[in-house]
Coordinates of C-alpha atoms in Angstrom, one line a residue:
X1399 CA -29.6 13.4 -27.5
X1400 CA -28.7 9.7 -27.4
X1401 CA -28.2 8.2 -24.0
X1402 CA -24.6 7.2 -22.9
X1403 CA -23.8 3.7 -21.7
X1404 CA -21.8 3.9 -18.5
X1405 CA -21.8 0.2 -17.7
X1406 CA -18.0 -0.1 -18.1
X1407 CA -17.1 2.8 -15.8
X1408 CA -16.2 2.7 -12.1
X1409 CA -18.8 2.6 -9.4
X1410 CA -18.1 4.0 -5.9
X1411 CA -20.5 4.6 -3.0
X1412 CA -20.6 6.5 0.3
X1413 CA -20.7 4.4 3.5
X1414 CA -21.4 4.7 7.2
X1415 CA -17.9 4.7 8.7
X1416 CA -17.1 3.2 12.0
X1417 CA -14.8 5.8 13.4
X1418 CA -13.2 7.2 16.6
X1419 CA -14.8 9.9 18.7
X1420 CA -12.6 13.0 18.1
X1421 CA -10.8 12.8 21.4
X1422 CA -9.7 9.3 20.7
X1423 CA -8.6 9.7 17.0
X1424 CA -4.9 10.0 17.6
X1425 CA -4.9 7.1 20.2
X1426 CA -6.8 4.8 17.9
X1427 CA -5.0 5.5 14.6
X1428 CA -2.3 2.8 14.0
X1429 CA 0.1 1.9 11.3
X1430 CA -1.2 -0.6 8.7
X1431 CA -1.2 -4.2 10.1
X1432 CA 1.1 -5.4 7.3
X1433 CA 4.0 -3.1 7.9
X1434 CA 4.6 -4.4 11.5
X1435 CA 5.7 -7.7 12.8
X1436 CA 4.2 -9.1 16.0
X1437 CA 6.9 -7.7 18.3
X1438 CA 6.8 -4.3 16.7
X1439 CA 3.0 -4.2 17.0
X1440 CA 3.2 -5.2 20.6
X1441 CA 5.7 -2.5 21.4
X1442 CA 3.6 0.2 19.6
X1443 CA 0.4 -0.8 21.4
X1444 CA 2.1 -1.2 24.8
X1445 CA 0.2 1.0 27.3
X1446 CA -2.3 2.1 24.6
X1447 CA -5.6 0.3 25.2
X1448 CA -7.2 2.3 22.4
X1449 CA -4.7 1.5 19.7
X1450 CA -6.4 -0.1 16.7
X1451 CA -3.6 -2.7 16.7
X1452 CA -5.6 -4.6 19.3
X1453 CA -8.0 -5.3 16.4
X1454 CA -5.7 -5.6 13.4
X1455 CA -3.0 -7.5 15.2
X1456 CA -5.0 -9.0 18.0
X1457 CA -2.4 -11.7 18.6
X1458 CA -0.5 -9.1 20.7
X1459 CA -3.2 -9.7 23.4
X1460 CA -2.7 -13.5 23.4
X1461 CA 0.1 -15.9 24.4
X1462 CA 3.4 -15.2 22.7
X1463 CA 3.5 -18.7 21.2
X1464 CA 0.1 -18.6 19.5
X1465 CA 0.0 -19.2 15.7
X1466 CA -1.0 -15.8 14.2
X1467 CA -3.5 -17.7 12.0
X1468 CA -5.2 -19.4 14.9
X1469 CA -9.0 -19.0 15.0
X1470 CA -8.5 -17.6 18.5
X1471 CA -6.7 -14.6 17.0
X1472 CA -9.6 -13.6 14.8
X1473 CA -12.1 -14.2 17.6
X1474 CA -10.0 -11.9 19.8
X1475 CA -10.1 -9.2 17.0
X1476 CA -13.9 -9.4 17.0
X1477 CA -14.0 -9.2 20.8
X1478 CA -11.7 -6.2 20.9
X1479 CA -13.7 -4.4 18.1
X1480 CA -16.9 -4.9 20.0
X1481 CA -15.2 -3.6 23.2
X1482 CA -14.1 -0.4 21.4
X1483 CA -17.7 0.1 20.3
X1484 CA -19.1 -0.6 23.8
X1485 CA -16.6 1.8 25.4
X1486 CA -17.7 4.4 22.8
X1487 CA -14.1 4.8 21.5
X1488 CA -15.7 4.0 18.1
X1489 CA -19.1 5.0 16.8
X1490 CA -21.0 4.5 13.5
X1491 CA -21.9 7.4 11.2
X1492 CA -25.6 7.9 11.0
X1493 CA -25.8 8.2 7.2
X1494 CA -23.6 7.2 4.3
X1495 CA -20.9 9.8 3.7
X1496 CA -17.7 10.3 1.7
X1497 CA -14.5 11.2 3.5
X1498 CA -11.5 13.3 2.6
X1499 CA -8.2 12.1 3.9
X1500 CA -5.1 14.4 3.7
X1501 CA -1.7 13.2 4.7
X1502 CA 1.3 15.5 5.1
X1503 CA 4.8 14.1 5.2
X1504 CA 8.0 16.2 5.0
X1505 CA 6.0 19.2 3.8
X1506 CA 4.5 17.2 0.9
X1507 CA 0.7 16.6 1.1
X1508 CA -1.5 14.1 -0.7
X1509 CA -5.3 14.0 -0.5
X1510 CA -7.6 11.1 -1.2
X1511 CA -11.3 10.3 -1.2
X1512 CA -12.4 7.5 1.2
X1513 CA -15.3 5.5 -0.1
X1514 CA -16.4 2.0 -1.0
X1515 CA -15.6 0.5 -4.3
X1516 CA -17.5 -2.4 -5.9
X1517 CA -16.1 -5.9 -5.6
X1518 CA -17.7 -6.6 -9.0
X1519 CA -15.6 -3.8 -10.6
X1520 CA -12.5 -5.6 -9.3
X1521 CA -13.7 -9.0 -10.7
X1522 CA -14.6 -7.4 -14.0
X1523 CA -11.1 -5.8 -14.4
X1524 CA -12.2 -2.2 -14.0
X1525 CA -10.1 -2.0 -10.8
X1526 CA -6.7 -3.0 -12.1
X1527 CA -3.9 -4.9 -10.4
X1528 CA -0.2 -5.1 -11.0
X1529 CA 1.0 -7.9 -8.7
X1530 CA 0.0 -11.4 -7.6
X1531 CA -1.2 -12.2 -4.1
X1532 CA 0.2 -14.9 -1.7
X1533 CA -2.4 -17.4 -0.6
X1534 CA -1.5 -17.4 3.1
X1535 CA -1.7 -13.6 3.3
X1536 CA -5.0 -13.6 1.4
X1537 CA -6.5 -16.2 3.7
X1538 CA -5.4 -14.3 6.8
X1539 CA -7.5 -11.3 5.6
X1540 CA -10.4 -13.5 4.6
X1541 CA -10.5 -14.9 8.1
X1542 CA -10.2 -11.5 9.7
X1543 CA -12.9 -9.8 7.6
X1544 CA -15.3 -12.8 8.0
X1545 CA -14.9 -13.1 11.7
X1546 CA -15.0 -9.4 12.6
X1547 CA -17.6 -8.5 9.9
X1548 CA -15.5 -5.5 9.2
X1549 CA -13.0 -4.3 6.7
X1550 CA -10.3 -2.7 8.9
X1551 CA -7.7 -2.3 6.2
X1552 CA -7.9 0.5 3.6
X1553 CA -7.1 -0.3 0.0
X1554 CA -5.0 2.4 -1.7
X1555 CA -6.3 3.1 -5.2
X1556 CA -5.1 5.5 -7.8
X1557 CA -6.8 7.1 -10.8
X1558 CA -5.9 9.6 -13.5
X1559 CA -6.7 13.2 -12.4
X1560 CA -10.2 14.6 -13.0
X1561 CA -10.0 18.4 -12.5
X1562 CA -13.6 18.8 -11.5
X1563 CA -13.2 16.2 -8.7
X1564 CA -10.0 17.9 -7.5
X1565 CA -11.9 21.2 -7.4
X1566 CA -14.8 19.7 -5.4
X1567 CA -12.4 18.2 -2.8
X1568 CA -10.2 21.3 -2.5
X1569 CA -13.3 23.5 -2.0
X1570 CA -14.6 21.2 0.7
X1571 CA -11.3 21.2 2.5
X1572 CA -11.0 25.0 2.3
X1573 CA -14.5 25.8 3.5
X1574 CA -15.4 23.1 6.0
X1575 CA -14.0 22.1 9.4
X1576 CA -12.1 18.7 9.7
X1577 CA -13.2 16.1 12.2
X1578 CA -9.6 14.9 12.9
X1579 CA -6.4 16.8 12.6
X1580 CA -3.3 15.3 14.4
X1581 CA 0.3 14.5 13.9
X1582 CA 1.3 10.9 14.6
X1583 CA 4.5 9.8 16.3
X1584 CA 6.3 9.5 12.9
X1585 CA 5.6 13.2 12.2
X1586 CA 3.0 12.5 9.5
X1587 CA -0.1 14.7 9.8
X1588 CA -3.5 13.1 9.3
X1589 CA -6.6 15.3 8.6
X1590 CA -10.1 14.0 7.7
X1591 CA -13.2 15.8 6.6
X1592 CA -16.7 14.3 6.3
X1593 CA -18.7 15.0 3.2
X1594 CA -22.3 14.7 4.3
X1595 CA -24.0 17.0 1.7
X1596 CA -26.2 14.7 -0.4
X1597 CA -25.8 16.9 -3.5
X1598 CA -22.0 16.8 -3.3
X1599 CA -22.1 13.0 -2.7
X1600 CA -24.3 12.5 -5.7
X1601 CA -22.0 14.6 -7.9
X1602 CA -18.9 12.8 -6.8
X1603 CA -20.5 9.5 -7.5
X1604 CA -21.6 10.7 -10.9
X1605 CA -18.2 11.9 -11.9
X1606 CA -16.7 8.4 -11.3
X1607 CA -19.5 6.8 -13.3
X1608 CA -19.1 9.1 -16.2
X1609 CA -15.4 10.0 -16.2
X1610 CA -13.3 7.3 -14.6
X1611 CA -13.1 4.1 -16.7
X1612 CA -10.7 2.4 -14.3
X1613 CA -8.9 2.7 -11.0
X1614 CA -5.6 1.0 -10.1
X1615 CA -4.5 -0.8 -6.9
X1616 CA -1.4 1.0 -5.6
X1617 CA -1.3 -0.9 -2.3
X1618 CA -3.7 -3.5 -0.9
X1619 CA -3.9 -6.4 -3.4
X1620 CA -4.5 -8.9 -0.6
X1621 CA -7.2 -6.8 1.0
X1622 CA -9.2 -6.6 -2.3
X1623 CA -8.7 -10.3 -3.2
X1624 CA -9.9 -11.2 0.3
X1625 CA -12.9 -8.9 0.1
X1626 CA -13.8 -10.6 -3.2
X1627 CA -13.8 -14.0 -1.5
X1628 CA -15.8 -12.9 1.5
X1629 CA -18.5 -11.5 -0.8
X1630 CA -19.4 -15.1 -1.7
X1631 CA -19.2 -16.3 1.9
X1632 CA -21.8 -13.7 3.0
X1633 CA -24.2 -13.5 0.0
X1634 CA -26.9 -11.9 2.2
X1635 CA -24.7 -9.0 3.3
X1636 CA -25.1 -6.2 0.8
X1637 CA -22.0 -4.3 2.2
X1638 CA -19.8 -7.4 1.6
X1639 CA -20.1 -6.6 -2.1
X1640 CA -18.0 -3.5 -1.5
X1641 CA -14.6 -2.8 -0.1
X1642 CA -13.1 0.1 1.8
X1643 CA -10.7 2.2 -0.2
X1644 CA -9.0 5.6 -0.5
X1645 CA -8.8 7.0 -4.1
X1646 CA -5.9 9.3 -4.9
X1647 CA -5.4 11.2 -8.1
X1648 CA -2.1 10.4 -9.8
X1649 CA -0.7 13.9 -9.4
X1650 CA -0.8 13.5 -5.6
X1651 CA 1.2 10.3 -5.4
X1652 CA 4.9 9.6 -4.9
X1653 CA 6.3 6.1 -5.3
X1654 CA 9.5 5.5 -3.4
X1655 CA 12.3 3.1 -4.2
X1656 CA 12.0 -0.5 -3.0
X1657 CA 15.5 -1.8 -2.5
X1658 CA 17.1 -5.3 -2.3
X1659 CA 19.6 -7.1 -0.1
X1660 CA 20.9 -10.6 -0.8
X1661 CA 22.4 -12.8 2.0
X1662 CA 25.3 -14.3 0.0
X1663 CA 27.2 -13.9 -3.3
X1664 CA 26.2 -17.3 -4.6
X1665 CA 29.7 -18.7 -4.3
X1666 CA 31.4 -15.8 -6.0
X1667 CA 34.3 -13.8 -4.6
X1668 CA 34.0 -10.0 -4.7
X1669 CA 36.3 -9.7 -7.7
X1670 CA 34.5 -12.5 -9.6
X1671 CA 31.2 -10.8 -9.0
X1672 CA 32.4 -7.5 -10.3
X1673 CA 34.0 -9.1 -13.4
X1674 CA 30.7 -10.8 -14.2
X1675 CA 28.8 -7.6 -13.8
X1676 CA 30.8 -5.9 -16.6
X1677 CA 28.9 -7.9 -19.2
X1678 CA 25.8 -5.9 -18.7
X1679 CA 26.8 -2.9 -16.6
X1680 CA 29.4 -0.2 -16.4
X1681 CA 30.8 0.0 -12.9
X1682 CA 32.1 3.0 -11.0
X1683 CA 33.4 3.0 -7.4
X1684 CA 31.7 5.8 -5.5
X1685 CA 33.3 7.8 -2.6
X1686 CA 30.0 7.9 -0.6
X1687 CA 26.5 6.5 -0.4
X1688 CA 24.9 6.3 -3.9
X1689 CA 21.2 6.7 -4.5
X1690 CA 20.2 6.4 -8.2
X1691 CA 18.8 9.6 -9.7
X1692 CA 17.7 8.2 -13.1
X1693 CA 16.4 5.0 -14.7
X1694 CA 18.8 2.1 -15.2
X1695 CA 21.3 3.4 -12.7
X1696 CA 21.7 1.3 -9.6
X1697 CA 23.6 1.6 -6.3
X1698 CA 25.5 -1.5 -5.1
X1699 CA 26.9 -1.8 -1.6
X1700 CA 29.5 -4.5 -1.1
X1701 CA 32.2 -4.9 1.5
X1702 CA 31.9 -1.4 2.8
X1703 CA 32.0 0.3 -0.6
X1704 CA 29.3 1.8 -2.8
X1705 CA 29.4 1.4 -6.6
X1706 CA 27.3 3.0 -9.3
X1707 CA 26.3 0.3 -11.8
X1708 CA 24.6 1.4 -15.0
X1709 CA 22.8 -1.0 -17.3
X1710 CA 24.4 -1.1 -20.8
X1711 CA 21.9 0.0 -23.5
X1712 CA 20.7 -3.1 -25.4
X1713 CA 21.1 -5.4 -22.4
X1714 CA 17.4 -5.1 -21.5
X1715 CA 14.1 -5.3 -23.2
X1716 CA 11.9 -2.2 -23.6
X1717 CA 8.4 -3.6 -23.1
X1718 CA 6.4 -2.1 -20.1
X1719 CA 7.5 -4.8 -17.6
X1720 CA 11.1 -5.6 -18.6
X1721 CA 12.2 -1.9 -18.9
X1722 CA 11.5 -1.4 -15.2
X1723 CA 14.6 -1.2 -13.1
X1724 CA 13.4 -3.9 -10.8
X1725 CA 13.2 -6.2 -13.9
X1726 CA 16.6 -5.1 -15.3
X1727 CA 18.2 -5.9 -11.9
X1728 CA 16.5 -9.3 -11.8
X1729 CA 17.2 -10.3 -15.4
X1730 CA 20.7 -9.0 -15.7
X1731 CA 22.1 -9.6 -12.2
X1732 CA 20.0 -11.3 -9.5
X1733 CA 19.1 -14.4 -11.5
X1734 CA 22.1 -15.0 -13.8
X1735 CA 24.8 -14.1 -11.3
X1736 CA 23.3 -14.4 -7.8
X1737 CA 21.0 -17.3 -8.6
X1738 CA 17.7 -15.6 -7.4
X1739 CA 15.2 -17.2 -9.7
X1740 CA 12.0 -16.2 -7.9
X1741 CA 12.0 -13.1 -5.7
X1742 CA 8.7 -14.1 -4.2
X1743 CA 9.9 -17.3 -2.7
X1744 CA 13.7 -17.3 -2.4
X1745 CA 14.7 -16.8 1.3
X1746 CA 18.1 -15.4 0.3
X1747 CA 16.6 -12.0 -0.8
X1748 CA 14.9 -9.4 1.3
X1749 CA 13.2 -6.1 0.4
X1750 CA 13.8 -2.7 2.1
X1751 CA 11.4 0.1 1.6
X1752 CA 12.9 3.4 0.6
X1753 CA 11.4 5.1 3.7
X1754 CA 14.1 3.3 5.7
X1755 CA 16.9 5.0 3.8
X1756 CA 20.3 4.0 2.4
X1757 CA 21.7 3.6 5.9
X1758 CA 19.5 0.6 6.5
X1759 CA 21.2 -1.1 3.5
X1760 CA 24.6 -0.3 4.8
X1761 CA 23.6 -1.6 8.3
X1762 CA 22.4 -4.9 7.0
X1763 CA 25.6 -5.5 5.0
X1764 CA 28.0 -4.2 7.6
X1765 CA 26.4 -6.4 10.3
X1766 CA 26.7 -9.5 8.1
X1767 CA 22.9 -10.1 7.8
X1768 CA 23.4 -9.5 4.1
X1769 CA 26.3 -9.8 1.7
X1770 CA 25.3 -7.2 -0.8
X1771 CA 22.7 -4.5 -1.2
X1772 CA 21.2 -2.7 -4.2
X1773 CA 19.5 0.7 -4.3
X1774 CA 17.0 1.1 -7.2
X1775 CA 15.4 4.1 -9.0
X1776 CA 11.7 4.0 -8.2
X1777 CA 8.9 3.0 -10.6
X1778 CA 6.7 5.9 -11.8
X1779 CA 2.9 6.0 -11.4
X1780 CA 2.6 6.1 -15.2
X1781 CA 4.6 2.9 -15.5
X1782 CA 2.3 1.3 -12.9
X1783 CA -0.7 2.4 -15.0
X1784 CA 0.8 1.2 -18.3
X1785 CA 1.5 -2.3 -16.9
X1786 CA -1.9 -2.6 -15.3
X1787 CA -3.6 -1.4 -18.5
X1788 CA -1.7 -4.0 -20.5
X1789 CA -2.8 -6.8 -18.1
X1790 CA 0.8 -7.4 -17.1
X1791 CA 2.2 -7.9 -13.6
X1792 CA 5.2 -6.2 -12.0
X1793 CA 7.9 -8.1 -10.3
X1794 CA 7.3 -8.6 -6.6
X1795 CA 8.0 -5.6 -4.3
X1796 CA 8.3 -3.1 -7.0
X1797 CA 6.5 -0.1 -5.4
X1798 CA 6.6 1.5 -2.0
X1799 CA 4.1 4.3 -1.3
X1800 CA 4.5 6.8 1.5
X1801 CA 2.9 8.2 3.5
X1802 CA 0.7 5.4 4.5
X1803 CA -3.0 5.5 5.6
X1804 CA -3.6 4.8 9.3
X1805 CA -5.8 2.0 10.3
X1806 CA -8.8 2.6 12.6
X1807 CA -9.8 6.1 11.5
X1808 CA -12.4 4.8 9.0
X1809 CA -13.6 1.2 9.1
X1810 CA -16.3 -0.4 6.9
X1811 CA -18.7 -2.7 8.6
X1812 CA -20.1 -5.4 6.3
X1813 CA -22.9 -6.5 8.6
X1814 CA -25.0 -3.4 8.1

């Protein structure tokens, strides 16, 4: 039988996680560093010396006026990480393992495999991206990883389901005891199992090499890009050639809406705006809050009133990128009417994750912080795959995944 060439398949590996002693897991676990601003992080970590925010957002332990990108911030993160280890709040696994991470939110569960992926796979395009990174955010993670010698942020990757792998993970969950099982303050339950059996580890690794041609970045583009740069800064560190990730099968994932608010109407009166909208949309005034339930339907909140606006067929292109509702809104409304040319850089637009609900949109408009809000039907995971497979990019802030992984439960040290 001829040999099979697996060179162009995905490579994953087990690792020795730095993780909390069981009694500290709930205290350590913190929301991802990039979903909190400094004041929110400070409030969450207040009175909690074991919160991982002291490592991921170490500026909370320094003077209030310090630049968050100051060298002192990264040195403080390193100091705090070492202190957690010295106090035995965190310890290192004795052998490389895989980890199963289950999250339960509103009675819906999703389960992923925590491992290390290859930076080379990212550079070779086997780990596919769908959005651009911002230089300042990327540099922040480069400095944090390089100084702490640790990858504290978990990259959220997706892949098309492999039944055998699903079966292995479910069997382990059902037959083994978890090392952590707690419900966080936001009512999301976090459960983690350690896969230490070498035969099971070997089989999981083999499944990816033989059956998974690519994985997809769902959340964490800046973390991967920064890991790629640090690899070349630390050529003698073997572990720097890998990055911490959690791999989720597509069937487990749910993408939420990622909505928009705009601060002004670009010089239009309310009636002028609505009249211009009629070129590419049908418009219906709604008696209550409107959340779209199908593609190309949008909610618009203006001056205390919700409208349903539906894109007219033929007013948008049907290629993988321009058929997305975030693209339809940009091309047919935000740019030509409200003058938002680049959503990544225009200070007049802001983005509201669907987890915050429709009331948040109403609040921002009613308070005068924004003039108008739009609710959007979410992107599907297959659309994300299609765009990444075609080497295209989504518009900024197209996807919002929930529930989110907690920082601090599993950290990858690169100075092994």
